[in-house]
Short mmCIF file of C-alpha atoms in Angstrom, two decimals:
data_model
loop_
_atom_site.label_atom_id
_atom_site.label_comp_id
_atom_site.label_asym_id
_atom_site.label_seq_id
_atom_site.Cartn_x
_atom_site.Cartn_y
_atom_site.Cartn_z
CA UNK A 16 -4.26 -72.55 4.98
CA UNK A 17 -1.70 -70.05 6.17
CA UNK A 18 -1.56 -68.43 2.50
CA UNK A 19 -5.15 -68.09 2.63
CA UNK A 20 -5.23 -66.02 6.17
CA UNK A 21 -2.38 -64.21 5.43
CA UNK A 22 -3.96 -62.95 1.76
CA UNK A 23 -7.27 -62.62 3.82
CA UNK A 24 -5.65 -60.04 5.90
CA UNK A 25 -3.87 -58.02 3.07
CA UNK A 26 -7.21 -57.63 1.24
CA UNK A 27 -8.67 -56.37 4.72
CA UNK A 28 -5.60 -53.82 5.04
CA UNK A 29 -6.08 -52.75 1.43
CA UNK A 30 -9.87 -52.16 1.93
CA UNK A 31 -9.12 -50.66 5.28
CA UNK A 32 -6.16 -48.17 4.51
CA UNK A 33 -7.99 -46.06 1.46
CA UNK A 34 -10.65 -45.54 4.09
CA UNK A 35 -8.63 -44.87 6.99
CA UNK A 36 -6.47 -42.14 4.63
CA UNK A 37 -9.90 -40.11 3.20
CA UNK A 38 -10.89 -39.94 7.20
CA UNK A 39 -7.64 -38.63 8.14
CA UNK A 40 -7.98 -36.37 4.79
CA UNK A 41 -11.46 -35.36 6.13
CA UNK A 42 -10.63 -34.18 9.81
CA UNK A 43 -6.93 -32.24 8.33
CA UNK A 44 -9.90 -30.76 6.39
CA UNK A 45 -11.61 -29.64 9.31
CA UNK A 46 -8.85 -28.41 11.09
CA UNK A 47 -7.69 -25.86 8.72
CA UNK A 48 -10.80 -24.38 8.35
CA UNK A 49 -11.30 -24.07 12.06
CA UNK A 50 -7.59 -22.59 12.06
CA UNK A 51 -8.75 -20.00 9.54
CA UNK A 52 -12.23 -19.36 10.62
CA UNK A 53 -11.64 -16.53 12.65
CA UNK A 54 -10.04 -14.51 10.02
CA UNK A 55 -12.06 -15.28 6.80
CA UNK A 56 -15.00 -14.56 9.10
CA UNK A 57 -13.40 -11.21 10.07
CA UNK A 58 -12.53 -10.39 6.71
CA UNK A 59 -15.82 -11.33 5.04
CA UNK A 60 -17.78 -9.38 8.00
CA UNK A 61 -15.50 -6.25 7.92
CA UNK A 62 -14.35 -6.19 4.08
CA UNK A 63 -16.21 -8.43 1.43
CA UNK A 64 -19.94 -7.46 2.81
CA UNK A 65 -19.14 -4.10 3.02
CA UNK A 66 -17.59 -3.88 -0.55
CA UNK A 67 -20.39 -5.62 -1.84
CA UNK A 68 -23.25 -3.39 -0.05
CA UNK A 69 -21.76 -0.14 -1.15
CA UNK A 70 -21.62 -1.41 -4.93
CA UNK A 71 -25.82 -1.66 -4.46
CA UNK A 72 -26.13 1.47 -2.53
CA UNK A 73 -24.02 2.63 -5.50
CA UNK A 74 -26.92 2.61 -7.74
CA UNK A 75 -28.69 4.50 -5.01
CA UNK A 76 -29.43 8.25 -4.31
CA UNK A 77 -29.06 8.05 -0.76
CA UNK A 78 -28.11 9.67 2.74
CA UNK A 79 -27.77 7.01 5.45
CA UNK A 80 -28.91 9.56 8.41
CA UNK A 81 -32.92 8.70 6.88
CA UNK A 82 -32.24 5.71 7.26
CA UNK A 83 -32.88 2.14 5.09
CA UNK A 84 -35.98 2.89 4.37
CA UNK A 85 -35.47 5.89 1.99
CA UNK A 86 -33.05 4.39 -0.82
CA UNK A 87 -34.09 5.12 -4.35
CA UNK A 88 -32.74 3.51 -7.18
CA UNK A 89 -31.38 5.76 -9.74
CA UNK A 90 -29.08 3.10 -12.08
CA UNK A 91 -25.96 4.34 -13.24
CA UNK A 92 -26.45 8.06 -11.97
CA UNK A 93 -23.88 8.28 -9.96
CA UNK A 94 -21.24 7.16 -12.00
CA UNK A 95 -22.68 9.34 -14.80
CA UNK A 96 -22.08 12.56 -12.27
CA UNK A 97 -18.44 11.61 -11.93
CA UNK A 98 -17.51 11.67 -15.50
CA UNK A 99 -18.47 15.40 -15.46
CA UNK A 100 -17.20 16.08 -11.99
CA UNK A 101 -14.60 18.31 -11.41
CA UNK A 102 -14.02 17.88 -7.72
CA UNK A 103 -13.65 14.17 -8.67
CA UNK A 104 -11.48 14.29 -12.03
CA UNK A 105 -9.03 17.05 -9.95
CA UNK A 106 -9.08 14.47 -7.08
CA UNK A 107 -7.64 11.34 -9.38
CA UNK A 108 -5.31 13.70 -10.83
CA UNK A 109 -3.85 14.57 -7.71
CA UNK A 110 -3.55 10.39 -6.45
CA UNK A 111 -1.73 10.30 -10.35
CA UNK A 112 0.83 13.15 -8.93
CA UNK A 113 1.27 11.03 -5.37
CA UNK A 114 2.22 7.62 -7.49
CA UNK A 115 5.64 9.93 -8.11
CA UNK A 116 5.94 9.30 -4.46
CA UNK A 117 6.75 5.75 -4.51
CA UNK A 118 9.31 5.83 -6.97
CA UNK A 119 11.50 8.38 -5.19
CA UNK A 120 10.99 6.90 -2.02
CA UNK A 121 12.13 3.93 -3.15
CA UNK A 122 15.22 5.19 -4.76
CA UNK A 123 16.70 7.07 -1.66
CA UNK A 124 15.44 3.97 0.58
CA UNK A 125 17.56 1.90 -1.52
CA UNK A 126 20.34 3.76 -1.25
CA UNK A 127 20.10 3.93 2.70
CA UNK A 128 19.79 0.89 2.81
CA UNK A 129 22.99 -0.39 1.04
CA UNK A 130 24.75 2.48 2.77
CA UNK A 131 23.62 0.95 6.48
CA UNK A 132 23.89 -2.60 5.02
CA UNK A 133 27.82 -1.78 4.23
CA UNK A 134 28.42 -0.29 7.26
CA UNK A 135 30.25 -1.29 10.18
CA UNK A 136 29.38 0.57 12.87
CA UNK A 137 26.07 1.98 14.14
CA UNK A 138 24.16 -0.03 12.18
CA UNK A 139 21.50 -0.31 14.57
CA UNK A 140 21.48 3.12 15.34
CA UNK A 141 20.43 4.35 11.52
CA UNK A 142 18.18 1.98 11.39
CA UNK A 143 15.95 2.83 14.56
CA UNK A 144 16.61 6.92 13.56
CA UNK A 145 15.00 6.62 9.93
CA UNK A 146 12.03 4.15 11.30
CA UNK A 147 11.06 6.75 13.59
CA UNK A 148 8.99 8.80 11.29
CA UNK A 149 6.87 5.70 10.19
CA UNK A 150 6.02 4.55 13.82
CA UNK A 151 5.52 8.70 15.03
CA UNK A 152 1.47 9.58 14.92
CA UNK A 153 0.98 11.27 11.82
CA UNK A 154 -0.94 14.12 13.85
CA UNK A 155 2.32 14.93 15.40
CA UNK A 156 4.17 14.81 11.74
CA UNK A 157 2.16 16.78 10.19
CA UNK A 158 2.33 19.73 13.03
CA UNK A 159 6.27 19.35 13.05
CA UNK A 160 6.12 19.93 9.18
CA UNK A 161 3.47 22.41 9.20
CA UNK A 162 6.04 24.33 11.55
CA UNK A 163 9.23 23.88 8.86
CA UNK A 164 6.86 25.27 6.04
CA UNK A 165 5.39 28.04 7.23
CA UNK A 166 5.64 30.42 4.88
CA UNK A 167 6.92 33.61 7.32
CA UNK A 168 8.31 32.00 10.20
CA UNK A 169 9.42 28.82 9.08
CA UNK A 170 12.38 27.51 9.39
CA UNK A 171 12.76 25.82 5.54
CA UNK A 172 11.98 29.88 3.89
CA UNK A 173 14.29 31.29 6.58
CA UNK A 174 17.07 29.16 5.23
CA UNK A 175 15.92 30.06 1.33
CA UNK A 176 15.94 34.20 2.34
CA UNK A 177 19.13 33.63 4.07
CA UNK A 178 20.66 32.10 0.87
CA UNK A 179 19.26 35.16 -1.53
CA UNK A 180 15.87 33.80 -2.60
CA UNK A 181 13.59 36.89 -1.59
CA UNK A 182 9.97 35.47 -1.97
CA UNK A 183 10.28 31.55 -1.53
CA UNK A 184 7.26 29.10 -1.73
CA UNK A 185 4.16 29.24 0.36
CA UNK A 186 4.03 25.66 0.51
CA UNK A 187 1.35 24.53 2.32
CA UNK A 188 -0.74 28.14 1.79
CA UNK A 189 -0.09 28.16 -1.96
CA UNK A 190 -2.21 26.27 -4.82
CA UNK A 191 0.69 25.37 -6.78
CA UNK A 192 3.21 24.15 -4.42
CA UNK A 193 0.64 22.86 -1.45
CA UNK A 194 0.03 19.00 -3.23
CA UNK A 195 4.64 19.01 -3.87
CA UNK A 196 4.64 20.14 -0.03
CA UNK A 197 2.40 17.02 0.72
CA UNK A 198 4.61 14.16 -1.35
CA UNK A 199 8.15 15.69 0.27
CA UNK A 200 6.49 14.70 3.85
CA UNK A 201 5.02 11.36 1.80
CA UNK A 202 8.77 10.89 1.22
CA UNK A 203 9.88 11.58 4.48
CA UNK A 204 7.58 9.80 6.38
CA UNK A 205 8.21 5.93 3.91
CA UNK A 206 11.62 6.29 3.71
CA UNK A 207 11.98 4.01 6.99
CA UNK A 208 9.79 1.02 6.31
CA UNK A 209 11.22 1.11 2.80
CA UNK A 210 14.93 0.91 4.00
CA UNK A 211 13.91 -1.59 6.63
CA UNK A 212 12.38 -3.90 3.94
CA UNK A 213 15.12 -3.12 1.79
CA UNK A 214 17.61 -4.32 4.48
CA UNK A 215 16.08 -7.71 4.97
CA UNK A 216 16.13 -8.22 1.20
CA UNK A 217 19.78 -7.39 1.18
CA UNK A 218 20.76 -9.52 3.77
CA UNK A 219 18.99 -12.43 2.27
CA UNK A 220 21.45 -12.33 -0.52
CA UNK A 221 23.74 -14.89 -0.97
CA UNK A 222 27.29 -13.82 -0.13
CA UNK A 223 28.83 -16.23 -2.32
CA UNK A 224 27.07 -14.55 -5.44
CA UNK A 225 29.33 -11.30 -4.63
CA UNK A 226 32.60 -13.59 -4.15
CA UNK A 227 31.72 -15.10 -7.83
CA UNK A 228 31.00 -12.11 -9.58
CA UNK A 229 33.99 -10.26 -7.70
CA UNK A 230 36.74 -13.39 -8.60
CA UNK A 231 35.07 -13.00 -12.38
CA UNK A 232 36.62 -9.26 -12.42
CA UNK A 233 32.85 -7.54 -11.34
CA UNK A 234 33.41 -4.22 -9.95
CA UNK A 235 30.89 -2.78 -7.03
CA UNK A 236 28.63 -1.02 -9.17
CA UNK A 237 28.65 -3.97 -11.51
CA UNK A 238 27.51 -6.19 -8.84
CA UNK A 239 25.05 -4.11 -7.59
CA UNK A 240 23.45 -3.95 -11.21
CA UNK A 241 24.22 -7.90 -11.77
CA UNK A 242 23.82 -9.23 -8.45
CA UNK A 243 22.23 -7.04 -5.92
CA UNK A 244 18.85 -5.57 -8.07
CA UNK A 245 17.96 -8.72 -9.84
CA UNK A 246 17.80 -10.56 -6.45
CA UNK A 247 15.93 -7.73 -4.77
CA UNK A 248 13.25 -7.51 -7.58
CA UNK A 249 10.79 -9.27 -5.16
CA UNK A 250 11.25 -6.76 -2.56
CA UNK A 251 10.69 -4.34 -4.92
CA UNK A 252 7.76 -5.65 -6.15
CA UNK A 253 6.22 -5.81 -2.78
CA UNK A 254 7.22 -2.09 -2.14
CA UNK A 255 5.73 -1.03 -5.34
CA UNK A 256 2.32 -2.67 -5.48
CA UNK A 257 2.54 -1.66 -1.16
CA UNK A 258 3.27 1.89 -2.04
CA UNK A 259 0.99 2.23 -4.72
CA UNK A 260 -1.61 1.12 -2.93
CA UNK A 261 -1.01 3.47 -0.18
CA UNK A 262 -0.46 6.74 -2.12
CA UNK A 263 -4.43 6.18 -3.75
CA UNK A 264 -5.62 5.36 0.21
CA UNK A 265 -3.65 8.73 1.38
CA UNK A 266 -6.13 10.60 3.63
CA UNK A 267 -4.98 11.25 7.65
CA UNK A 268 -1.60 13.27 6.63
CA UNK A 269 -3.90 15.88 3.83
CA UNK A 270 -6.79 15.50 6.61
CA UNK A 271 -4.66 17.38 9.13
CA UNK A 272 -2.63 19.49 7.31
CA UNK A 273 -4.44 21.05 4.23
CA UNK A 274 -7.81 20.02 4.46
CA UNK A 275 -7.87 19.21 0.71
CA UNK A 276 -7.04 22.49 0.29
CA UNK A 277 -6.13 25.16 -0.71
CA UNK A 278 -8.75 25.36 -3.32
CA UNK A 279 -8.60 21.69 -3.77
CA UNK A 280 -5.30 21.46 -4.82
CA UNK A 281 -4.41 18.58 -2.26
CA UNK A 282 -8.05 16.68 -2.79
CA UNK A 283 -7.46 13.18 -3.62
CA UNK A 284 -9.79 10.56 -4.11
CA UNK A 285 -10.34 9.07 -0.40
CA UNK A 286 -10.46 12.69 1.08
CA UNK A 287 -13.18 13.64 -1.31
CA UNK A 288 -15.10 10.28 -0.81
CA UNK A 289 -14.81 11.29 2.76
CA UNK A 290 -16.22 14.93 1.96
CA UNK A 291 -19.22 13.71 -0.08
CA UNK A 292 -20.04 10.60 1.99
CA UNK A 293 -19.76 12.87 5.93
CA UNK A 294 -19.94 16.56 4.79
CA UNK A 295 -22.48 16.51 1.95
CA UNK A 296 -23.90 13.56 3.39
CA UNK A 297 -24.66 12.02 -0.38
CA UNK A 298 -23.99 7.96 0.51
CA UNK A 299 -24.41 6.49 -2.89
CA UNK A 300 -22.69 9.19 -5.11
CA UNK A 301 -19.82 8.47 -2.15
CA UNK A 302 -20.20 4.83 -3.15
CA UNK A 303 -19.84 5.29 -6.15
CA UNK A 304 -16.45 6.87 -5.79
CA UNK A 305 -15.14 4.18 -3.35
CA UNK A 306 -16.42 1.59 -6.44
CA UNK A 307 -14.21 3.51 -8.92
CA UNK A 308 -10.93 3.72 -6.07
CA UNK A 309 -11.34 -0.23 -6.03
CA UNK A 310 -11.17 -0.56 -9.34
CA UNK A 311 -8.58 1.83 -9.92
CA UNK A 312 -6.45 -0.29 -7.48
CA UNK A 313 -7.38 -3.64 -8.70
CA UNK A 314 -6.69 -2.87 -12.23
CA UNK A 315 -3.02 -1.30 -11.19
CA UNK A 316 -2.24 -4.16 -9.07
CA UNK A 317 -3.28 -6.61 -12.38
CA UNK A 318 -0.91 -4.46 -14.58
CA UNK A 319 1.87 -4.70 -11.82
CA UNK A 320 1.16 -8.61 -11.70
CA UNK A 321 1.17 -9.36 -15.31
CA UNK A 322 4.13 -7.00 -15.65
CA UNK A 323 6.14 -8.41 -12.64
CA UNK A 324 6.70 -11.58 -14.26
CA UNK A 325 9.45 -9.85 -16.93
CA UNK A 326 11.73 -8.33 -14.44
CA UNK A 327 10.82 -10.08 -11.22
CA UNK A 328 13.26 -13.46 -10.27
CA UNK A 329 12.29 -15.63 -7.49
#
């Protein structure tokens, strides 16, 4: 009889705990979306909607000061008119010339940053003097290097007459050096988030992996190539598809100091959505634009992502 009531009450557990563990499985459920709710509302509010009603009013000939009422459908119009653009064409080859960017930036932020991480004093202090530029308002940036490149009075041409070069750049004021004048602030201004990301990648290295390659006869530049890039490949990946990003979203910095100009030599893609969608006041050619900036970035990011998984170790 006791074999009986104690098999009576396994069956019940076994019925019992399947149930009991899809409940559980149900309210854990629950909870994460409620955790998450208030950010994939935000973002579907604030970014997917949006993306998705500017690829209809895409397909539109519209202004949006007459209002909803007014849209007319004119199919692939729009994207027609930016094959023959020039403003447009000009613009995405200047965002091709402000890709450079990232690499050099990069490059010099790598180097700061094994140059503070080997350091043993003042560590702290390098680190806080090359972040400044990222955290500083780019209004106030952009003045400060509108002041070193001016072309008479300016402190970077005084330095180039002083050293024998009689008619130096005009920088900012000159088609053919204004869009160069533009990436060396780009530079400037990236060099401290790089170095800081840089610095947490470096520090995340094993130090053990130096004392290996070091007792197996590695000199410092041969650890650095064997040891210290191969690890950091993920932080450079981030950097990359970061700074990429950023260089075809450039707009506040050409806003305030060229304008686009001059004669369009500094346009790039955002600035001229931002011409044709609040100056000209044409919303679905400006669409239209911010369709072919998404796809530009999604199909660069892809390439980056298929490509990262040849030189990229995690």
């Amino acid at each position: 009889m006791e074999q009986v009531l104690i098999k009576s009450v396994t069956e019940a557990k076994g019925r019992t705990a399947p149930r009991y563990a899809r409940k559980q499985s149900f309210y854990n459920n629950i909870a994460g979306y409620l955790f998450i709710s208030p950010m994939l509302i935000t973002t579907t509010m604030l970014t997917i909607i949006p993306i998705l009603l500017s690829a209809i009013i895409s397909f539109t000939d519209w202004n949006f000061i007459t209002g909803i009422g007014h849209i007319k459908f004119t199919g692939v119009k729009n994207y027609q008119g930016l094959v023959h653009d020039e403003n447009f064409l000009r613009a995405i080859k200047n965002n091709i010339y402000l890709m450079g960017v990232v690499p050099v930036a990069m490059f010099l932020s790598l180097v700061l940053a094994v140059l503070i991480n080997s350091a043993t004093y003042f560590k702290t202090f390098f680190k806080v003097i090359y972040f400044m530029p990222f955290i500083s308002s780019f209004v106030a940036v952009a003045v400060l290097w509108r002041v070193l490149f001016h072309p008479n009075s300016g402190p970077i041409n005084g330095f180039l007459k002083s050293i024998g070069i009689a008619h130096p750049p005009m920088w900012l004021a000159d088609p053919s050096y204004a869009l160069l004048s533009v990436m060396i602030i780009m530079v400037w201004a990236s060099l401290g988030f790089n170095m800081i990301i840089f610095l947490a990648g470096l520090q995340n290295i094993p130090k053990d992996l130096y004392e290996a390659a070091g007792i197996d006869g590695a000199s410092p530049i041969k650890q650095f190539f064997s040891v210290t890039l191969p690890m950091l490949s993920p932080t450079t990946f981030f950097l990359l598809i970061t700074g990429i990003v950023s260089s075809f979203k450039a707009f506040d910095l050409i806003m305030i100091l060229t304008n686009g100009g001059p004669a369009g030599s500094t346009s790039v893609i955002v600035f001229y959505l931002y011409e044709t969608a609040f100056i000209n006041l044409k919303s679905g050619y400006a669409s239209a634009i911010g369709m072919i900036l998404l796809f530009f970035i999604l199909l660069i990011t892809l390439i980056q992502w298929i490509g990262q998984k040849k030189w990229v170790n995690y």
